[in-house]
């Protein structure tokens, strides 16, 4: 089990684009019964960013919405313009099924034995990094952009990669997104189960950079751990942060009862449906929502369990002084 502390990394903005929820405080409540699907055209049109949507896949449209909200929430976008140098902002996106609908459509067309029916608008979208690169281009972010498609741990891995780039000086700040769309191929992959169909985002910065521009701090990113086994992962997080956890965001309903007994558990896969690559980012945004409403104490976020090939964990704590 590998573990590492993340000193000096803070969250300064969030974006929530979920059915019936648009604030981090609403994430823990889960999807309401009659919540309508996210209308990306309405959201992006409202902020003047609807142009070019026609040829973008569902995942990219959802990511655009969450990214726009997070950048504005962090004070990095004002009236559509960046307030910091473009090269200081990177993008890390986690999604395991983001462009599956486009890839399936192109492959099905090629199986007919001809390329004549291929759409020239589809071909750029079959690249697995299309969501990250599209968000970077759309919002003028010229730092590194990465697409993480790493199975169950993907969302927390994305936050970890962003924090690592900040620690090493590769970036000053990063936009981290988790997105999974509800498309026909995605439902087929999940035996008909409806997935998340939404996006969530975090802006993470070095503490010095946030303080230098007078940004508010919503949360602090603590240590992270990655390896095999949920119990070992939680033990590594406990070793990194001696604070009694306020809550544990479990990877699913099957988390063993003997781990962190007595600590309240939140299962966002039940609250929002299968979240795949978006889960880790969703858990982090939910933790920020708890801090925004005054909660104190550490929150453990974990993804992947003993049935998966890896488990990842992350500690988030409230801003200093709480």
PDB file of N, CA, C and O in Angstrom, residues 160-212:
ATOM      1  N   UNK A 160      -5.474  12.831  -7.164  1.00  0.00           N
ATOM      2  CA  UNK A 160      -4.089  12.574  -6.754  1.00  0.00           C
ATOM      3  C   UNK A 160      -3.101  13.081  -7.794  1.00  0.00           C
ATOM      4  O   UNK A 160      -2.086  13.700  -7.451  1.00  0.00           O
ATOM      5  N   UNK A 161      -3.371  12.851  -9.070  1.00  0.00           N
ATOM      6  CA  UNK A 161      -2.482  13.341 -10.130  1.00  0.00           C
ATOM      7  C   UNK A 161      -2.420  14.859 -10.118  1.00  0.00           C
ATOM      8  O   UNK A 161      -1.351  15.458 -10.298  1.00  0.00           O
ATOM      9  N   UNK A 162      -3.561  15.500  -9.930  1.00  0.00           N
ATOM     10  CA  UNK A 162      -3.576  16.962  -9.883  1.00  0.00           C
ATOM     11  C   UNK A 162      -2.738  17.466  -8.709  1.00  0.00           C
ATOM     12  O   UNK A 162      -1.928  18.394  -8.852  1.00  0.00           O
ATOM     13  N   UNK A 163      -2.931  16.861  -7.537  1.00  0.00           N
ATOM     14  CA  UNK A 163      -2.167  17.277  -6.362  1.00  0.00           C
ATOM     15  C   UNK A 163      -0.674  17.054  -6.567  1.00  0.00           C
ATOM     16  O   UNK A 163       0.159  17.883  -6.163  1.00  0.00           O
ATOM     17  N   UNK A 164      -0.314  15.956  -7.226  1.00  0.00           N
ATOM     18  CA  UNK A 164       1.098  15.666  -7.488  1.00  0.00           C
ATOM     19  C   UNK A 164       1.713  16.713  -8.402  1.00  0.00           C
ATOM     20  O   UNK A 164       2.848  17.168  -8.179  1.00  0.00           O
ATOM     21  N   UNK A 165       0.977  17.135  -9.435  1.00  0.00           N
ATOM     22  CA  UNK A 165       1.506  18.162 -10.332  1.00  0.00           C
ATOM     23  C   UNK A 165       1.670  19.500  -9.613  1.00  0.00           C
ATOM     24  O   UNK A 165       2.582  20.270  -9.928  1.00  0.00           O
ATOM     25  N   UNK A 166       0.788  19.766  -8.659  1.00  0.00           N
ATOM     26  CA  UNK A 166       0.937  20.996  -7.877  1.00  0.00           C
ATOM     27  C   UNK A 166       2.162  20.910  -6.965  1.00  0.00           C
ATOM     28  O   UNK A 166       2.947  21.854  -6.871  1.00  0.00           O
ATOM     29  N   UNK A 167       2.321  19.772  -6.300  1.00  0.00           N
ATOM     30  CA  UNK A 167       3.442  19.606  -5.381  1.00  0.00           C
ATOM     31  C   UNK A 167       4.791  19.705  -6.088  1.00  0.00           C
ATOM     32  O   UNK A 167       5.764  20.217  -5.526  1.00  0.00           O
ATOM     33  N   UNK A 168       4.861  19.192  -7.308  1.00  0.00           N
ATOM     34  CA  UNK A 168       6.127  19.173  -8.034  1.00  0.00           C
ATOM     35  C   UNK A 168       6.387  20.463  -8.800  1.00  0.00           C
ATOM     36  O   UNK A 168       7.422  20.592  -9.456  1.00  0.00           O
ATOM     37  N   UNK A 169       5.457  21.409  -8.746  1.00  0.00           N
ATOM     38  CA  UNK A 169       5.643  22.678  -9.437  1.00  0.00           C
ATOM     39  C   UNK A 169       5.295  22.650 -10.904  1.00  0.00           C
ATOM     40  O   UNK A 169       5.533  23.634 -11.618  1.00  0.00           O
ATOM     41  N   UNK A 170       4.725  21.538 -11.365  1.00  0.00           N
ATOM     42  CA  UNK A 170       4.338  21.459 -12.785  1.00  0.00           C
ATOM     43  C   UNK A 170       3.160  22.373 -13.073  1.00  0.00           C
ATOM     44  O   UNK A 170       3.001  22.861 -14.178  1.00  0.00           O
ATOM     45  N   UNK A 171       2.327  22.581 -12.067  1.00  0.00           N
ATOM     46  CA  UNK A 171       1.153  23.432 -12.188  1.00  0.00           C
ATOM     47  C   UNK A 171       0.993  24.285 -10.936  1.00  0.00           C
ATOM     48  O   UNK A 171       1.503  23.937  -9.866  1.00  0.00           O
ATOM     49  N   UNK A 172       0.256  25.361 -11.087  1.00  0.00           N
ATOM     50  CA  UNK A 172      -0.120  26.179  -9.929  1.00  0.00           C
ATOM     51  C   UNK A 172      -1.524  25.828  -9.464  1.00  0.00           C
ATOM     52  O   UNK A 172      -1.833  25.879  -8.281  1.00  0.00           O
ATOM     53  N   UNK A 173      -2.362  25.467 -10.406  1.00  0.00           N
ATOM     54  CA  UNK A 173      -3.753  25.108 -10.094  1.00  0.00           C
ATOM     55  C   UNK A 173      -4.266  24.156 -11.164  1.00  0.00           C
ATOM     56  O   UNK A 173      -3.756  24.136 -12.283  1.00  0.00           O
ATOM     57  N   UNK A 174      -5.291  23.381 -10.817  1.00  0.00           N
ATOM     58  CA  UNK A 174      -5.839  22.414 -11.766  1.00  0.00           C
ATOM     59  C   UNK A 174      -7.347  22.313 -11.615  1.00  0.00           C
ATOM     60  O   UNK A 174      -7.886  22.415 -10.504  1.00  0.00           O
ATOM     61  N   UNK A 175      -7.998  22.112 -12.733  1.00  0.00           N
ATOM     62  CA  UNK A 175      -9.425  21.819 -12.778  1.00  0.00           C
ATOM     63  C   UNK A 175      -9.559  20.306 -12.890  1.00  0.00           C
ATOM     64  O   UNK A 175      -9.077  19.702 -13.837  1.00  0.00           O
ATOM     65  N   UNK A 176     -10.196  19.693 -11.891  1.00  0.00           N
ATOM     66  CA  UNK A 176     -10.371  18.236 -11.865  1.00  0.00           C
ATOM     67  C   UNK A 176     -11.847  17.926 -12.066  1.00  0.00           C
ATOM     68  O   UNK A 176     -12.704  18.450 -11.341  1.00  0.00           O
ATOM     69  N   UNK A 177     -12.134  17.070 -13.036  1.00  0.00           N
ATOM     70  CA  UNK A 177     -13.522  16.735 -13.363  1.00  0.00           C
ATOM     71  C   UNK A 177     -13.745  15.233 -13.302  1.00  0.00           C
ATOM     72  O   UNK A 177     -12.870  14.445 -13.671  1.00  0.00           O
ATOM     73  N   UNK A 178     -14.939  14.854 -12.853  1.00  0.00           N
ATOM     74  CA  UNK A 178     -15.411  13.484 -12.971  1.00  0.00           C
ATOM     75  C   UNK A 178     -16.725  13.514 -13.729  1.00  0.00           C
ATOM     76  O   UNK A 178     -17.632  14.267 -13.358  1.00  0.00           O
ATOM     77  N   UNK A 179     -16.835  12.730 -14.796  1.00  0.00           N
ATOM     78  CA  UNK A 179     -18.051  12.776 -15.622  1.00  0.00           C
ATOM     79  C   UNK A 179     -18.370  11.386 -16.159  1.00  0.00           C
ATOM     80  O   UNK A 179     -17.470  10.650 -16.571  1.00  0.00           O
ATOM     81  N   UNK A 180     -19.628  11.029 -16.100  1.00  0.00           N
ATOM     82  CA  UNK A 180     -20.121   9.800 -16.730  1.00  0.00           C
ATOM     83  C   UNK A 180     -21.496  10.091 -17.330  1.00  0.00           C
ATOM     84  O   UNK A 180     -22.371  10.624 -16.647  1.00  0.00           O
ATOM     85  N   UNK A 181     -21.684   9.794 -18.633  1.00  0.00           N
ATOM     86  CA  UNK A 181     -22.961  10.089 -19.286  1.00  0.00           C
ATOM     87  C   UNK A 181     -23.901   8.886 -19.300  1.00  0.00           C
ATOM     88  O   UNK A 181     -23.452   7.740 -19.204  1.00  0.00           O
ATOM     89  N   UNK A 182     -25.167   9.165 -19.428  1.00  0.00           N
ATOM     90  CA  UNK A 182     -26.167   8.123 -19.614  1.00  0.00           C
ATOM     91  C   UNK A 182     -26.443   8.004 -21.109  1.00  0.00           C
ATOM     92  O   UNK A 182     -27.180   8.812 -21.681  1.00  0.00           O
ATOM     93  N   UNK A 183     -25.820   7.028 -21.738  1.00  0.00           N
ATOM     94  CA  UNK A 183     -26.020   6.777 -23.160  1.00  0.00           C
ATOM     95  C   UNK A 183     -26.410   5.316 -23.355  1.00  0.00           C
ATOM     96  O   UNK A 183     -26.228   4.489 -22.449  1.00  0.00           O
ATOM     97  N   UNK A 184     -26.906   4.997 -24.530  1.00  0.00           N
ATOM     98  CA  UNK A 184     -27.328   3.614 -24.791  1.00  0.00           C
ATOM     99  C   UNK A 184     -26.190   2.614 -24.621  1.00  0.00           C
ATOM    100  O   UNK A 184     -26.360   1.569 -23.972  1.00  0.00           O
ATOM    101  N   UNK A 185     -24.987   2.866 -25.168  1.00  0.00           N
ATOM    102  CA  UNK A 185     -23.895   1.906 -24.961  1.00  0.00           C
ATOM    103  C   UNK A 185     -23.507   1.754 -23.491  1.00  0.00           C
ATOM    104  O   UNK A 185     -23.146   0.663 -23.050  1.00  0.00           O
ATOM    105  N   UNK A 186     -23.582   2.850 -22.715  1.00  0.00           N
ATOM    106  CA  UNK A 186     -23.240   2.766 -21.303  1.00  0.00           C
ATOM    107  C   UNK A 186     -24.244   1.909 -20.556  1.00  0.00           C
ATOM    108  O   UNK A 186     -23.887   1.084 -19.708  1.00  0.00           O
ATOM    109  N   UNK A 187     -25.526   2.070 -20.873  1.00  0.00           N
ATOM    110  CA  UNK A 187     -26.544   1.232 -20.232  1.00  0.00           C
ATOM    111  C   UNK A 187     -26.380  -0.234 -20.624  1.00  0.00           C
ATOM    112  O   UNK A 187     -26.563  -1.133 -19.800  1.00  0.00           O
ATOM    113  N   UNK A 188     -26.033  -0.476 -21.889  1.00  0.00           N
ATOM    114  CA  UNK A 188     -25.800  -1.855 -22.333  1.00  0.00           C
ATOM    115  C   UNK A 188     -24.657  -2.474 -21.553  1.00  0.00           C
ATOM    116  O   UNK A 188     -24.724  -3.632 -21.120  1.00  0.00           O
ATOM    117  N   UNK A 189     -23.599  -1.702 -21.349  1.00  0.00           N
ATOM    118  CA  UNK A 189     -22.440  -2.173 -20.595  1.00  0.00           C
ATOM    119  C   UNK A 189     -22.823  -2.522 -19.168  1.00  0.00           C
ATOM    120  O   UNK A 189     -22.239  -3.420 -18.556  1.00  0.00           O
ATOM    121  N   UNK A 190     -23.821  -1.833 -18.617  1.00  0.00           N
ATOM    122  CA  UNK A 190     -24.243  -2.041 -17.233  1.00  0.00           C
ATOM    123  C   UNK A 190     -25.537  -2.840 -17.140  1.00  0.00           C
ATOM    124  O   UNK A 190     -26.293  -2.712 -16.176  1.00  0.00           O
ATOM    125  N   UNK A 191     -25.821  -3.629 -18.158  1.00  0.00           N
ATOM    126  CA  UNK A 191     -27.005  -4.493 -18.151  1.00  0.00           C
ATOM    127  C   UNK A 191     -28.291  -3.720 -17.926  1.00  0.00           C
ATOM    128  O   UNK A 191     -29.203  -4.168 -17.220  1.00  0.00           O
ATOM    129  N   UNK A 192     -28.371  -2.522 -18.515  1.00  0.00           N
ATOM    130  CA  UNK A 192     -29.590  -1.733 -18.465  1.00  0.00           C
ATOM    131  C   UNK A 192     -29.687  -0.765 -17.316  1.00  0.00           C
ATOM    132  O   UNK A 192     -30.633   0.033 -17.250  1.00  0.00           O
ATOM    133  N   UNK A 193     -28.748  -0.798 -16.385  1.00  0.00           N
ATOM    134  CA  UNK A 193     -28.786   0.114 -15.241  1.00  0.00           C
ATOM    135  C   UNK A 193     -28.394   1.518 -15.667  1.00  0.00           C
ATOM    136  O   UNK A 193     -27.395   1.712 -16.358  1.00  0.00           O
ATOM    137  N   UNK A 194     -29.166   2.504 -15.230  1.00  0.00           N
ATOM    138  CA  UNK A 194     -28.860   3.893 -15.579  1.00  0.00           C
ATOM    139  C   UNK A 194     -27.671   4.389 -14.773  1.00  0.00           C
ATOM    140  O   UNK A 194     -27.664   4.273 -13.546  1.00  0.00           O
ATOM    141  N   UNK A 195     -26.656   4.946 -15.423  1.00  0.00           N
ATOM    142  CA  UNK A 195     -25.501   5.474 -14.707  1.00  0.00           C
ATOM    143  C   UNK A 195     -25.755   6.890 -14.199  1.00  0.00           C
ATOM    144  O   UNK A 195     -26.863   7.419 -14.285  1.00  0.00           O
ATOM    145  N   UNK A 196     -24.698   7.526 -13.718  1.00  0.00           N
ATOM    146  CA  UNK A 196     -24.792   8.838 -13.086  1.00  0.00           C
ATOM    147  C   UNK A 196     -25.432   9.903 -13.970  1.00  0.00           C
ATOM    148  O   UNK A 196     -26.325  10.622 -13.560  1.00  0.00           O
ATOM    149  N   UNK A 197     -24.960  10.061 -15.191  1.00  0.00           N
ATOM    150  CA  UNK A 197     -25.374  11.098 -16.129  1.00  0.00           C
ATOM    151  C   UNK A 197     -25.194  12.495 -15.536  1.00  0.00           C
ATOM    152  O   UNK A 197     -26.141  13.260 -15.370  1.00  0.00           O
ATOM    153  N   UNK A 198     -23.960  12.805 -15.215  1.00  0.00           N
ATOM    154  CA  UNK A 198     -23.657  14.115 -14.676  1.00  0.00           C
ATOM    155  C   UNK A 198     -22.161  14.340 -14.595  1.00  0.00           C
ATOM    156  O   UNK A 198     -21.361  13.473 -14.965  1.00  0.00           O
ATOM    157  N   UNK A 199     -21.792  15.505 -14.118  1.00  0.00           N
ATOM    158  CA  UNK A 199     -20.384  15.854 -13.960  1.00  0.00           C
ATOM    159  C   UNK A 199     -20.211  16.682 -12.696  1.00  0.00           C
ATOM    160  O   UNK A 199     -21.102  17.438 -12.302  1.00  0.00           O
ATOM    161  N   UNK A 200     -19.059  16.517 -12.074  1.00  0.00           N
ATOM    162  CA  UNK A 200     -18.695  17.320 -10.912  1.00  0.00           C
ATOM    163  C   UNK A 200     -17.253  17.777 -11.096  1.00  0.00           C
ATOM    164  O   UNK A 200     -16.473  17.146 -11.811  1.00  0.00           O
ATOM    165  N   UNK A 201     -16.901  18.884 -10.465  1.00  0.00           N
ATOM    166  CA  UNK A 201     -15.569  19.456 -10.681  1.00  0.00           C
ATOM    167  C   UNK A 201     -15.028  20.075  -9.402  1.00  0.00           C
ATOM    168  O   UNK A 201     -15.785  20.540  -8.534  1.00  0.00           O
ATOM    169  N   UNK A 202     -13.714  20.066  -9.302  1.00  0.00           N
ATOM    170  CA  UNK A 202     -12.978  20.742  -8.232  1.00  0.00           C
ATOM    171  C   UNK A 202     -11.913  21.624  -8.858  1.00  0.00           C
ATOM    172  O   UNK A 202     -11.314  21.249  -9.870  1.00  0.00           O
ATOM    173  N   UNK A 203     -11.653  22.762  -8.266  1.00  0.00           N
ATOM    174  CA  UNK A 203     -10.449  23.525  -8.566  1.00  0.00           C
ATOM    175  C   UNK A 203      -9.518  23.355  -7.377  1.00  0.00           C
ATOM    176  O   UNK A 203      -9.889  23.657  -6.247  1.00  0.00           O
ATOM    177  N   UNK A 204      -8.334  22.811  -7.636  1.00  0.00           N
ATOM    178  CA  UNK A 204      -7.329  22.660  -6.579  1.00  0.00           C
ATOM    179  C   UNK A 204      -6.142  23.562  -6.900  1.00  0.00           C
ATOM    180  O   UNK A 204      -5.782  23.740  -8.066  1.00  0.00           O
ATOM    181  N   UNK A 205      -5.571  24.142  -5.872  1.00  0.00           N
ATOM    182  CA  UNK A 205      -4.446  25.069  -6.035  1.00  0.00           C
ATOM    183  C   UNK A 205      -3.428  24.840  -4.944  1.00  0.00           C
ATOM    184  O   UNK A 205      -3.729  24.254  -3.900  1.00  0.00           O
ATOM    185  N   UNK A 206      -2.221  25.332  -5.167  1.00  0.00           N
ATOM    186  CA  UNK A 206      -1.288  25.413  -4.052  1.00  0.00           C
ATOM    187  C   UNK A 206      -1.824  26.454  -3.070  1.00  0.00           C
ATOM    188  O   UNK A 206      -2.466  27.435  -3.468  1.00  0.00           O
ATOM    189  N   UNK A 207      -1.578  26.221  -1.812  1.00  0.00           N
ATOM    190  CA  UNK A 207      -2.066  27.146  -0.795  1.00  0.00           C
ATOM    191  C   UNK A 207      -1.499  28.545  -1.014  1.00  0.00           C
ATOM    192  O   UNK A 207      -2.192  29.548  -0.838  1.00  0.00           O
ATOM    193  N   UNK A 208      -0.226  28.612  -1.429  1.00  0.00           N
ATOM    194  CA  UNK A 208       0.410  29.911  -1.652  1.00  0.00           C
ATOM    195  C   UNK A 208      -0.255  30.659  -2.794  1.00  0.00           C
ATOM    196  O   UNK A 208      -0.475  31.876  -2.718  1.00  0.00           O
ATOM    197  N   UNK A 209      -0.594  29.954  -3.873  1.00  0.00           N
ATOM    198  CA  UNK A 209      -1.236  30.600  -5.014  1.00  0.00           C
ATOM    199  C   UNK A 209      -2.621  31.109  -4.652  1.00  0.00           C
ATOM    200  O   UNK A 209      -3.026  32.204  -5.051  1.00  0.00           O
ATOM    201  N   UNK A 210      -3.371  30.291  -3.909  1.00  0.00           N
ATOM    202  CA  UNK A 210      -4.706  30.715  -3.489  1.00  0.00           C
ATOM    203  C   UNK A 210      -4.632  31.954  -2.600  1.00  0.00           C
ATOM    204  O   UNK A 210      -5.403  32.910  -2.780  1.00  0.00           O
ATOM    205  N   UNK A 211      -3.699  31.955  -1.663  1.00  0.00           N
ATOM    206  CA  UNK A 211      -3.549  33.105  -0.772  1.00  0.00           C
ATOM    207  C   UNK A 211      -3.093  34.336  -1.538  1.00  0.00           C
ATOM    208  O   UNK A 211      -3.537  35.462  -1.266  1.00  0.00           O
ATOM    209  N   UNK A 212      -2.230  34.123  -2.528  1.00  0.00           N
ATOM    210  CA  UNK A 212      -1.700  35.245  -3.299  1.00  0.00           C
ATOM    211  C   UNK A 212      -2.756  35.999  -4.076  1.00  0.00           C
ATOM    212  O   UNK A 212      -2.609  37.208  -4.325  1.00  0.00           O
TER     213      UNK A 212
END
